Coordinates of C-alpha atoms in Angstrom, one line a residue:
Chain A
M13 CA 38.3 -4.9 28.3
S14 CA 39.7 -5.8 24.9
A15 CA 39.7 -3.6 21.9
D16 CA 37.2 -5.8 20.2
I17 CA 33.6 -4.7 20.0
L18 CA 32.6 -8.0 18.4
K19 CA 34.3 -11.3 18.8
V20 CA 32.8 -14.3 17.0
E21 CA 34.2 -17.7 17.7
N22 CA 33.5 -21.0 16.0
L23 CA 30.2 -19.9 14.7
I24 CA 28.1 -22.5 13.0
K25 CA 24.9 -22.5 11.0
R26 CA 23.6 -25.7 9.4
Y27 CA 20.8 -26.0 6.8
G28 CA 20.2 -29.7 6.6
G29 CA 23.5 -31.2 5.5
L30 CA 24.9 -27.9 4.3
L31 CA 27.2 -25.9 6.6
A32 CA 26.4 -22.3 5.7
T33 CA 28.6 -21.0 8.4
D34 CA 31.5 -23.4 9.1
D35 CA 33.4 -22.8 12.3
L36 CA 33.7 -19.1 11.6
S37 CA 35.8 -16.8 13.8
I38 CA 35.9 -13.1 13.2
D39 CA 36.5 -10.1 15.3
V40 CA 35.8 -6.4 14.8
R41 CA 37.8 -3.8 16.7
K42 CA 36.3 -0.7 18.2
G43 CA 36.0 2.0 15.5
E44 CA 37.2 -0.3 12.8
L45 CA 35.6 -0.9 9.4
H46 CA 35.8 -4.6 8.8
A47 CA 34.8 -5.8 5.4
V48 CA 33.6 -9.3 4.6
I49 CA 34.0 -10.3 1.0
G50 CA 33.5 -13.6 -0.8
P51 CA 31.8 -15.1 -3.8
N52 CA 28.0 -15.5 -4.0
G53 CA 26.8 -18.2 -1.6
A54 CA 29.8 -17.8 0.7
G55 CA 27.5 -17.2 3.6
K56 CA 27.9 -13.5 4.1
T57 CA 24.3 -12.6 4.6
T58 CA 23.9 -15.7 6.7
L59 CA 26.6 -14.3 9.0
I60 CA 24.8 -11.0 9.2
K61 CA 21.5 -12.7 10.1
Q62 CA 23.2 -14.7 12.8
L63 CA 24.8 -11.6 14.2
T64 CA 21.5 -9.7 14.3
G65 CA 19.6 -12.7 15.6
E66 CA 17.2 -12.9 12.7
I67 CA 18.3 -16.6 12.5
T68 CA 19.6 -18.7 15.4
S69 CA 23.0 -20.2 15.4
D70 CA 23.8 -23.9 15.8
G71 CA 27.0 -23.4 17.7
G72 CA 29.8 -21.0 18.7
T73 CA 29.9 -17.8 20.7
V74 CA 29.1 -14.2 19.8
L75 CA 30.7 -11.7 22.2
F76 CA 29.5 -8.2 21.7
D77 CA 30.8 -5.5 24.0
G78 CA 31.9 -8.2 26.4
K79 CA 28.5 -9.9 26.6
D80 CA 27.6 -13.2 25.1
I81 CA 24.6 -12.3 22.9
R82 CA 24.3 -15.6 21.0
R83 CA 20.9 -16.4 22.6
Y84 CA 19.5 -12.9 22.6
P85 CA 16.4 -12.5 20.4
E86 CA 16.7 -10.0 17.6
P87 CA 15.0 -7.0 19.2
K88 CA 17.2 -7.2 22.2
R89 CA 20.4 -7.1 20.1
S90 CA 19.2 -3.7 18.8
H91 CA 19.2 -2.5 22.4
V92 CA 22.7 -3.6 23.1
G93 CA 23.9 -1.5 20.2
I94 CA 23.8 -3.6 17.0
A95 CA 22.1 -2.0 14.0
R96 CA 21.7 -3.3 10.5
S97 CA 20.9 -2.3 7.0
F98 CA 19.2 -4.9 4.8
Q99 CA 20.5 -6.2 1.5
I100 CA 17.0 -6.0 0.1
T101 CA 15.6 -2.6 1.1
T102 CA 13.4 -3.2 4.2
L103 CA 11.7 0.0 5.2
F104 CA 8.2 1.2 6.2
Q105 CA 7.2 1.9 2.6
N106 CA 4.0 3.9 3.3
F107 CA 5.6 6.1 6.0
T108 CA 7.5 9.3 5.3
V109 CA 11.3 9.4 5.5
L110 CA 11.1 11.2 8.9
E111 CA 8.5 8.8 10.2
N112 CA 10.7 5.9 9.4
V113 CA 13.6 7.4 11.4
I114 CA 11.3 8.5 14.2
L115 CA 10.1 4.9 14.7
A116 CA 13.7 3.8 15.0
V117 CA 14.4 6.5 17.6
Q118 CA 11.1 5.8 19.4
S119 CA 12.0 2.1 19.8
H120 CA 15.0 3.2 21.9
H121 CA 13.1 5.7 24.0
G122 CA 11.5 3.4 26.5
H123 CA 8.4 1.5 26.0
S124 CA 5.7 2.5 23.5
F125 CA 2.6 1.9 25.7
R126 CA 1.7 5.5 25.2
F127 CA -1.8 5.8 23.8
W128 CA -2.6 9.5 23.6
K129 CA 0.2 11.9 22.8
N130 CA 1.1 12.2 19.2
A131 CA 4.5 10.5 18.6
N132 CA 5.4 12.2 15.2
N133 CA 5.2 15.7 16.8
D134 CA 7.3 14.7 19.8
P135 CA 10.4 16.9 19.8
D136 CA 12.2 14.3 21.9
L137 CA 11.9 12.0 18.9
I138 CA 12.1 14.5 16.0
E139 CA 15.5 16.0 17.0
P140 CA 17.5 12.7 17.1
A141 CA 15.6 11.6 14.0
L142 CA 16.6 14.7 12.1
E143 CA 20.2 14.2 13.3
A144 CA 20.2 10.7 11.8
L145 CA 18.9 12.0 8.5
R146 CA 21.5 14.8 8.5
Q147 CA 24.3 12.3 8.8
M148 CA 23.2 10.7 5.5
G149 CA 22.3 14.1 3.9
M150 CA 18.6 13.3 3.8
E151 CA 17.0 15.9 5.9
N152 CA 15.6 17.8 2.9
R153 CA 13.7 14.7 1.9
K154 CA 12.1 14.2 5.3
D155 CA 8.5 14.6 4.2
V156 CA 8.6 12.3 1.2
V157 CA 6.9 9.0 1.4
V158 CA 9.4 6.2 1.1
S159 CA 7.8 4.5 -1.8
E160 CA 8.4 7.7 -3.8
L161 CA 12.2 7.8 -3.1
S162 CA 14.7 6.7 -5.6
H163 CA 16.5 3.4 -5.1
G164 CA 19.7 5.2 -4.0
E165 CA 17.8 7.3 -1.5
Q166 CA 16.1 4.2 -0.1
R167 CA 19.5 2.7 0.4
Q168 CA 20.7 5.8 2.3
L169 CA 17.5 5.8 4.4
E170 CA 18.3 2.2 5.3
I171 CA 21.5 3.4 7.0
S172 CA 19.7 6.5 8.5
V173 CA 17.2 4.2 10.2
A174 CA 20.1 2.0 11.5
L175 CA 21.9 5.1 12.8
A176 CA 18.8 6.4 14.5
T177 CA 18.9 3.5 17.0
N178 CA 22.2 5.0 18.2
P179 CA 24.2 1.9 17.7
K180 CA 27.7 0.9 18.7
M181 CA 28.1 -1.1 15.6
L182 CA 26.6 -1.1 12.1
L183 CA 26.2 -4.2 10.0
L184 CA 25.8 -3.2 6.4
D185 CA 24.7 -5.8 4.0
E186 CA 25.6 -4.6 0.5
P187 CA 24.6 -1.0 1.0
M188 CA 25.8 0.0 -2.4
A189 CA 23.9 -2.7 -4.3
G190 CA 22.2 -1.1 -7.3
M191 CA 23.4 2.4 -6.5
S192 CA 24.5 4.8 -9.2
V193 CA 28.2 5.7 -9.3
E194 CA 27.6 9.2 -7.8
D195 CA 25.5 7.8 -5.0
S196 CA 28.0 5.2 -4.0
T197 CA 30.9 7.7 -4.1
K198 CA 28.8 9.8 -1.7
L199 CA 28.1 6.8 0.5
I200 CA 31.8 5.9 0.6
A201 CA 32.6 9.4 1.8
T202 CA 29.8 9.2 4.5
L203 CA 31.0 5.8 5.7
K204 CA 34.6 7.2 6.0
E205 CA 33.2 9.9 8.3
L206 CA 31.2 7.3 10.3
K207 CA 34.0 4.9 10.9
G208 CA 36.1 5.6 14.0
R209 CA 32.9 6.8 15.8
L210 CA 31.2 3.5 15.0
S211 CA 32.4 0.0 14.4
I212 CA 31.2 -1.2 11.0
L213 CA 31.0 -4.7 9.5
L214 CA 30.6 -4.2 5.8
I215 CA 29.5 -6.7 3.2
E216 CA 30.0 -5.4 -0.3
H217 CA 30.6 -6.6 -3.8
D218 CA 32.0 -3.3 -5.0
M219 CA 35.8 -4.0 -4.5
D220 CA 36.8 -0.4 -5.1
A221 CA 34.6 0.6 -2.1
V222 CA 35.9 -2.3 0.0
F223 CA 39.6 -1.6 -0.6
S224 CA 39.3 2.1 -0.1
L225 CA 37.2 1.8 3.1
A226 CA 38.3 -1.2 5.0
D227 CA 40.8 -1.3 7.8
R228 CA 40.7 -5.1 7.6
I229 CA 39.1 -7.6 5.3
T230 CA 38.0 -11.1 5.9
V231 CA 37.5 -13.4 2.9
L232 CA 34.7 -15.9 3.2
V233 CA 34.4 -19.0 1.1
Y234 CA 31.9 -21.8 1.7
G235 CA 31.1 -20.4 5.2
R236 CA 34.7 -20.4 6.2
A237 CA 37.1 -17.5 6.8
I238 CA 40.1 -18.3 4.5
A239 CA 42.0 -15.1 5.3
T240 CA 41.8 -12.0 7.4
G241 CA 44.1 -9.0 7.0
T242 CA 44.7 -5.5 5.8
P243 CA 43.7 -4.7 2.3
E244 CA 47.3 -5.0 1.2
E245 CA 47.7 -8.4 2.8
I246 CA 44.5 -9.6 1.2
R247 CA 45.5 -8.3 -2.2
S248 CA 48.7 -10.3 -2.0
N249 CA 47.3 -13.4 -0.5
D250 CA 47.7 -16.3 -2.9
E251 CA 44.8 -18.4 -1.6
V252 CA 42.5 -15.4 -1.9
R253 CA 43.6 -14.6 -5.4
Q254 CA 42.9 -18.2 -6.4
A255 CA 39.5 -18.5 -4.6
Y256 CA 38.2 -15.1 -5.4
L257 CA 40.0 -12.1 -6.6
G258 CA 41.7 -13.9 -9.4
E259 CA 38.5 -14.3 -11.3
E260 CA 37.6 -10.7 -10.9
D261 CA 40.6 -9.0 -12.4
Chain B
M26 CA -6.4 15.7 11.0
S27 CA -7.7 19.0 10.0
I28 CA -11.4 19.4 9.8
L29 CA -11.2 22.1 7.1
T30 CA -10.4 19.8 4.2
P31 CA -13.1 18.6 1.8
R32 CA -12.8 15.2 3.4
G33 CA -13.1 16.7 6.9
I34 CA -16.1 18.6 5.8
I35 CA -17.8 15.5 4.4
N36 CA -17.0 13.6 7.6
S37 CA -18.4 16.4 9.7
L38 CA -21.5 16.7 7.7
L39 CA -22.1 13.0 8.1
L40 CA -21.7 13.3 11.9
I41 CA -24.0 16.3 12.1
G42 CA -26.6 14.5 10.0
L43 CA -26.3 11.5 12.4
A44 CA -26.8 13.9 15.4
L45 CA -30.1 15.1 13.9
V46 CA -31.5 11.7 13.1
P47 CA -34.0 11.4 16.1
F48 CA -35.4 14.8 15.4
V49 CA -35.9 14.1 11.7
T50 CA -37.5 10.7 12.3
E51 CA -39.7 12.3 15.0
A52 CA -40.9 14.9 12.5
M53 CA -41.5 12.2 10.0
G54 CA -43.5 10.3 12.7
D55 CA -41.6 7.1 12.0
S56 CA -39.3 5.9 14.6
F57 CA -38.3 2.8 12.6
Y58 CA -35.3 4.7 11.2
T59 CA -34.0 5.7 14.6
G60 CA -33.7 2.0 15.4
L61 CA -32.2 1.2 12.1
I62 CA -29.6 3.9 12.3
S63 CA -28.9 2.9 16.0
R64 CA -28.1 -0.5 14.7
I65 CA -25.8 0.9 12.0
L66 CA -23.9 3.0 14.5
I67 CA -23.4 0.1 16.9
L68 CA -22.1 -2.0 14.1
S69 CA -19.8 0.8 13.0
I70 CA -18.4 1.0 16.5
A71 CA -17.5 -2.7 16.3
A72 CA -16.1 -2.3 12.8
I73 CA -14.0 0.7 13.9
S74 CA -12.5 -1.4 16.6
L75 CA -11.8 -4.2 14.1
N76 CA -10.2 -1.7 11.8
L77 CA -7.6 -1.1 14.4
L78 CA -6.6 -4.7 13.9
I79 CA -7.2 -5.1 10.2
G80 CA -6.7 -1.7 8.7
F81 CA -4.0 -0.3 11.0
G82 CA -2.4 -3.5 12.3
G83 CA -2.7 -5.9 9.4
M84 CA -4.2 -8.6 11.7
V85 CA -7.2 -10.0 9.9
S86 CA -9.2 -11.2 12.8
F87 CA -12.1 -13.3 11.6
G88 CA -13.9 -13.7 14.9
H89 CA -14.7 -10.2 16.0
A90 CA -18.4 -10.9 16.4
A91 CA -17.6 -13.1 19.4
Y92 CA -16.8 -10.1 21.5
I93 CA -20.0 -8.4 20.5
G94 CA -21.7 -11.6 21.7
V95 CA -19.9 -11.7 25.0
G96 CA -20.9 -8.1 25.7
A97 CA -24.5 -8.7 24.7
Y98 CA -24.9 -11.9 26.7
M99 CA -23.7 -10.0 29.8
V100 CA -26.8 -7.8 29.5
G101 CA -29.0 -10.8 28.5
I102 CA -27.8 -13.0 31.4
G103 CA -28.1 -10.1 33.9
A104 CA -31.7 -9.3 32.8
F105 CA -32.5 -13.0 32.9
H106 CA -31.5 -13.5 36.5
A107 CA -33.0 -10.3 37.6
F108 CA -36.3 -11.3 36.0
E109 CA -36.3 -15.1 36.9
D110 CA -34.5 -15.1 40.3
G111 CA -35.2 -11.6 41.5
I112 CA -31.5 -10.7 41.7
D113 CA -31.9 -7.0 41.3
W114 CA -28.2 -6.0 41.1
M115 CA -27.8 -8.0 38.0
L116 CA -30.0 -5.5 36.2
N117 CA -27.7 -2.7 37.2
G118 CA -26.4 -1.3 33.9
Y119 CA -23.0 -0.4 35.3
V120 CA -22.5 -3.9 36.6
Q121 CA -23.6 -5.2 33.2
L122 CA -21.3 -2.8 31.4
L123 CA -18.4 -3.7 33.6
G124 CA -19.1 -7.4 32.9
A125 CA -19.3 -6.7 29.2
L126 CA -16.0 -4.8 29.1
L127 CA -14.1 -7.2 31.4
G128 CA -15.6 -10.3 29.9
S129 CA -14.7 -9.3 26.3
A130 CA -11.3 -8.1 27.4
I131 CA -10.4 -11.3 29.1
I132 CA -11.7 -13.4 26.2
A133 CA -9.8 -11.2 23.7
L134 CA -6.6 -11.6 25.9
I135 CA -6.9 -15.4 25.8
I136 CA -7.7 -15.7 22.1
G137 CA -5.2 -13.0 21.1
A138 CA -2.4 -14.5 23.2
I139 CA -2.7 -17.8 21.3
S140 CA -3.7 -16.5 17.8
L141 CA -1.0 -13.8 17.6
R142 CA 1.7 -16.5 17.6
T143 CA 0.5 -17.2 14.0
R144 CA 0.4 -15.2 10.9
G145 CA -1.6 -14.9 7.7
V146 CA -4.1 -17.5 6.9
Y147 CA -3.5 -19.4 10.1
F148 CA -4.3 -16.3 12.1
I149 CA -7.6 -15.9 10.2
M150 CA -8.5 -19.5 10.8
I151 CA -7.6 -19.7 14.4
T152 CA -9.5 -16.5 15.3
M153 CA -12.5 -17.8 13.5
A154 CA -12.2 -21.2 15.2
F155 CA -12.2 -19.5 18.6
S156 CA -15.3 -17.4 17.8
Q157 CA -17.1 -20.6 16.6
M158 CA -16.2 -22.2 19.9
L159 CA -18.0 -19.4 21.7
Y160 CA -20.9 -19.6 19.3
F161 CA -21.4 -23.3 20.0
T162 CA -21.0 -22.7 23.7
A163 CA -23.9 -20.3 23.5
V164 CA -25.9 -22.8 21.4
G165 CA -25.3 -25.4 24.1
V166 CA -26.4 -23.5 27.2
E167 CA -30.0 -24.4 27.6
L168 CA -30.4 -22.2 30.6
Y169 CA -29.9 -19.1 28.4
G170 CA -32.1 -20.3 25.6
A171 CA -29.6 -22.2 23.6
D172 CA -30.0 -21.4 19.9
D173 CA -33.3 -19.8 20.4
G174 CA -31.6 -17.0 22.3
L175 CA -32.7 -14.9 25.2
S176 CA -35.3 -12.2 25.3
I177 CA -34.5 -9.2 27.5
Y178 CA -37.5 -8.1 29.4
S179 CA -35.9 -5.2 31.0
R180 CA -33.1 -3.0 29.6
S181 CA -30.0 -2.1 31.6
D182 CA -30.9 0.1 34.6
M183 CA -28.5 3.1 34.4
L184 CA -29.9 4.4 37.8
G185 CA -31.6 7.4 36.2
L186 CA -28.6 8.7 34.4
I187 CA -29.7 7.4 31.0
D188 CA -33.1 6.0 30.2
M189 CA -32.2 3.0 28.0
S190 CA -35.8 2.2 27.1
D191 CA -36.2 5.6 25.5
E192 CA -35.1 5.2 21.9
K193 CA -33.9 8.8 21.7
S194 CA -31.7 8.6 24.8
L195 CA -30.4 5.2 23.7
Y196 CA -29.6 6.7 20.3
Y197 CA -27.6 9.6 21.8
L198 CA -25.8 7.2 24.1
I199 CA -24.8 5.3 21.0
F200 CA -24.0 8.4 19.0
F201 CA -21.8 10.0 21.6
S202 CA -20.1 6.6 22.2
L203 CA -19.2 6.6 18.5
L204 CA -17.8 10.1 18.6
L205 CA -15.7 9.2 21.7
I206 CA -14.4 6.1 20.1
L207 CA -13.6 7.8 16.8
Y208 CA -11.6 10.4 18.8
F209 CA -9.9 7.8 20.9
M210 CA -8.9 5.9 17.7
H211 CA -7.6 9.1 16.2
R212 CA -5.4 9.7 19.2
L213 CA -4.3 6.1 19.4
N214 CA -3.2 5.9 15.8
G215 CA -1.0 8.9 16.1
S216 CA 0.5 7.8 19.4
H217 CA 3.7 5.9 20.1
F218 CA 1.6 2.8 20.4
G219 CA -0.1 3.5 17.1
N220 CA 3.3 4.0 15.4
I221 CA 4.3 0.5 16.5
I222 CA 1.0 -1.1 15.4
R223 CA 1.1 0.6 11.9
G224 CA 4.8 0.0 11.6
T225 CA 4.5 -3.7 12.3
K226 CA 1.8 -3.9 9.6
S227 CA 4.1 -2.1 7.2
N228 CA 7.3 -4.1 7.9
E229 CA 7.6 -6.5 10.7
A230 CA 11.2 -7.5 9.9
R231 CA 12.3 -3.9 10.1
M232 CA 10.4 -3.5 13.3
R233 CA 12.3 -6.3 15.0
S234 CA 15.6 -5.1 13.7
I235 CA 15.1 -1.6 15.3
G236 CA 14.5 -3.3 18.6
V237 CA 10.8 -3.8 18.9
S238 CA 9.2 -7.1 19.8
P239 CA 5.7 -6.5 18.3
Y240 CA 3.9 -9.3 20.1
R241 CA 2.8 -7.5 23.3
Y242 CA 1.8 -4.4 21.4
R243 CA -0.3 -6.4 19.0
L244 CA -1.9 -8.3 21.9
T245 CA -2.7 -5.0 23.6
A246 CA -4.4 -3.8 20.3
F247 CA -6.3 -7.1 20.2
V248 CA -7.6 -6.6 23.7
I249 CA -8.5 -2.9 23.0
A250 CA -10.4 -3.9 19.9
G251 CA -12.2 -6.8 21.7
T252 CA -13.2 -4.6 24.6
I253 CA -14.7 -2.0 22.3
A254 CA -16.6 -4.7 20.4
G255 CA -17.8 -5.9 23.8
Y256 CA -19.2 -2.4 24.5
A257 CA -20.9 -2.6 21.1
G258 CA -22.5 -5.8 22.3
F259 CA -23.7 -4.1 25.5
L260 CA -25.4 -1.5 23.3
M261 CA -26.8 -4.0 20.8
A262 CA -28.5 -6.1 23.5
N263 CA -30.2 -3.1 24.8
L264 CA -31.3 -2.0 21.4
N265 CA -32.6 -5.4 20.3
D266 CA -34.1 -6.6 23.7
F267 CA -32.7 -9.9 22.6
V268 CA -29.5 -11.9 22.4
S269 CA -28.8 -15.1 20.6
P270 CA -25.8 -17.2 19.5
D271 CA -26.4 -15.9 16.0
M272 CA -24.7 -12.6 16.9
M273 CA -21.5 -14.5 17.3
H274 CA -21.7 -16.6 14.1
W275 CA -18.7 -16.4 11.9
T276 CA -20.8 -14.8 9.1
R277 CA -21.4 -11.9 11.5
S278 CA -17.6 -11.5 11.8
G279 CA -17.5 -11.6 8.0
D280 CA -20.1 -8.8 7.8
L281 CA -17.8 -6.6 9.9
I282 CA -14.9 -7.3 7.6
I283 CA -17.1 -6.5 4.6
M284 CA -18.0 -3.1 6.2
I285 CA -14.3 -2.3 6.6
V286 CA -13.5 -3.3 3.0
L287 CA -16.5 -1.4 1.7
G288 CA -15.6 1.7 3.7
G289 CA -11.9 1.7 3.2
M290 CA -9.3 0.1 5.2
G291 CA -6.9 1.9 7.5
N292 CA -8.9 5.0 7.5
L293 CA -10.5 6.3 10.6
F294 CA -14.0 7.0 9.1
G295 CA -13.9 4.1 6.7
P296 CA -15.8 1.5 8.8
L297 CA -18.5 4.1 9.6
Y298 CA -19.1 4.7 5.9
G299 CA -18.9 0.9 5.4
A300 CA -21.5 0.2 8.0
V301 CA -23.9 2.8 6.7
A302 CA -23.5 1.4 3.1
F303 CA -23.7 -2.2 4.2
I304 CA -26.9 -1.9 6.2
M305 CA -28.5 0.5 3.8
L306 CA -27.8 -1.8 0.8
E307 CA -29.2 -4.7 2.8
E308 CA -32.4 -2.7 3.5
V309 CA -32.8 -1.5 0.0
L310 CA -31.9 -4.6 -1.9
S311 CA -33.9 -6.9 0.4
S312 CA -37.0 -4.9 -0.2
I313 CA -36.9 -4.9 -4.0
P314 CA -40.5 -5.7 -4.9
L315 CA -39.6 -7.4 -8.2
T316 CA -40.6 -11.1 -8.6
V317 CA -38.9 -13.4 -11.1
G318 CA -40.4 -16.8 -11.8
G319 CA -42.3 -16.8 -8.5
L320 CA -39.2 -15.8 -6.5
R321 CA -39.0 -12.5 -4.8
V322 CA -35.7 -10.9 -5.8
G323 CA -35.4 -9.2 -2.4
E324 CA -35.0 -12.5 -0.6
Y325 CA -31.9 -13.2 -2.6
W326 CA -30.4 -9.7 -2.1
Q327 CA -27.0 -11.2 -1.4
L328 CA -26.9 -12.3 -5.1
I329 CA -26.8 -8.6 -6.0
F330 CA -24.7 -7.5 -3.1
G331 CA -21.9 -10.1 -3.8
P332 CA -21.1 -8.9 -7.3
M333 CA -21.2 -5.3 -6.1
L334 CA -18.6 -6.2 -3.5
I335 CA -16.4 -7.9 -6.1
L336 CA -16.5 -4.8 -8.3
I337 CA -15.6 -2.6 -5.4
V338 CA -12.6 -4.8 -4.4
L339 CA -11.5 -4.9 -8.1
Y340 CA -11.9 -1.3 -9.0
A341 CA -11.9 0.7 -5.9
R342 CA -9.3 -0.8 -3.7
N343 CA -10.1 1.6 -0.9
G344 CA -13.8 1.2 -1.0
I345 CA -16.0 4.3 -0.5
D346 CA -12.9 6.1 0.7
S347 CA -11.6 6.1 -2.9
F348 CA -14.5 8.3 -3.9
L349 CA -14.0 10.9 -1.2
P350 CA -12.1 14.0 -2.2
G351 CA -8.5 14.5 -0.9
K352 CA -6.2 11.7 0.0
A353 CA -6.5 10.0 3.3
R354 CA -3.2 9.6 5.0
A355 CA -2.9 5.9 4.6
S356 CA -1.6 3.9 7.5

């Protein structure tokens, strides 16, 4: 077995005449935090959606943990170990924090054709759910209804829900978007703890976060990977500076 | 769900009141109300089953009366053949009941399997179209009275266990069925299965991303709801001694949705309150003795009921439930 948990080759997504993902190849090693950066419209979220199966791909292969999962439907990909946080908060808004995480644990505890026993009192579900909350420092908010959480807390819960599915790999789509400075500093610390145990593919606009967290970075422009390398290599890459970083600083 | 909350106490009082109905009406010497409240309870059973789809599952099925019709026709057809052709076993209540449950379950399975591939307005339209197909089927079958319907000369024979022709026994069968179904729904909503159904209503995208394919769970809910409505039909046919295609008309399905909206969506007791309010209002408004310009106001009771419904939807989003103390744990 290779050291890659995810190996994407020649991935394609077409929207009419537009190539949103253009012959893209990218790999993520086990335990690595691999960041994907690029200007708006570069196809970062499209890539995440293709990897989670939310949208179908028009070509290429997606090898995850040695299996070609390109034709797996979205729910099945969760069961091979891919978990995701959404760019726009996507939670069960009228459920409590704990119930959100319980549902994620439940979906990985066999089928749910159980019609009688109360699920939210089930210790087999509560324990792993609390553990997922603990990892994000949210266990003291467990009984709060999601719609009453702050934006930053909702972003953290996004990741807790993903963790509760016990994944091998996390796909994080701009987890820090709209977060306060303190909240994102906390999240960076948490992600540092998580990486190594988990492989992480991170999309983020916050360059300080990206450069302090990433083991490797891939730069995406118009659906194409123009460079992949360590943060230092990316920082000194002329093409990247021109296409992207140059405008920023 | 604790009973010792103000809300729990009100719910319990309602149920205790309903348990006493036959004695009260007996003392009043007027059994009309036993029949009326029997009808309310049967409709509330159907509305509670529909609430599993609409209130808890976010599936606005607009054809739920079809399953009531299927259940009712099983009784009607059984009684018809027993009476006309002397086929005695078709009057057997347990055979009729089995037919009502199986028939409505199978029809719900077929309709659900197709309808649940769509969402939103398409789902509403397709469930309504299917129920109208059943309606027109019943209208077309001359043998069973076509649009005149079918009179039932002999109620289901429960082999001595329950005397269906005794209004009081029938009432208690309906009442205890309601209690059982309320408790079943309470368990169901808190179960693993209920979690999936409510979660899918709340956020289907998240549901898929955590590894759940909602379709088969929703289809199961659809079949459960259809089967309970079929049971309501079995009771309704026995209460009315009559079945007709009218029971399946899409406006009857609309009535069930109105009951849910009136009572409060996604709350266990909501449809019961809604059914009580709906039928009571119908009774009261349609018997207004006032006459305006030669027209009896009561005949146009829907003209009054309509604006009331609009006000409730605009100002009390959760219907009667909004006026009850304490906060229902919304789905």
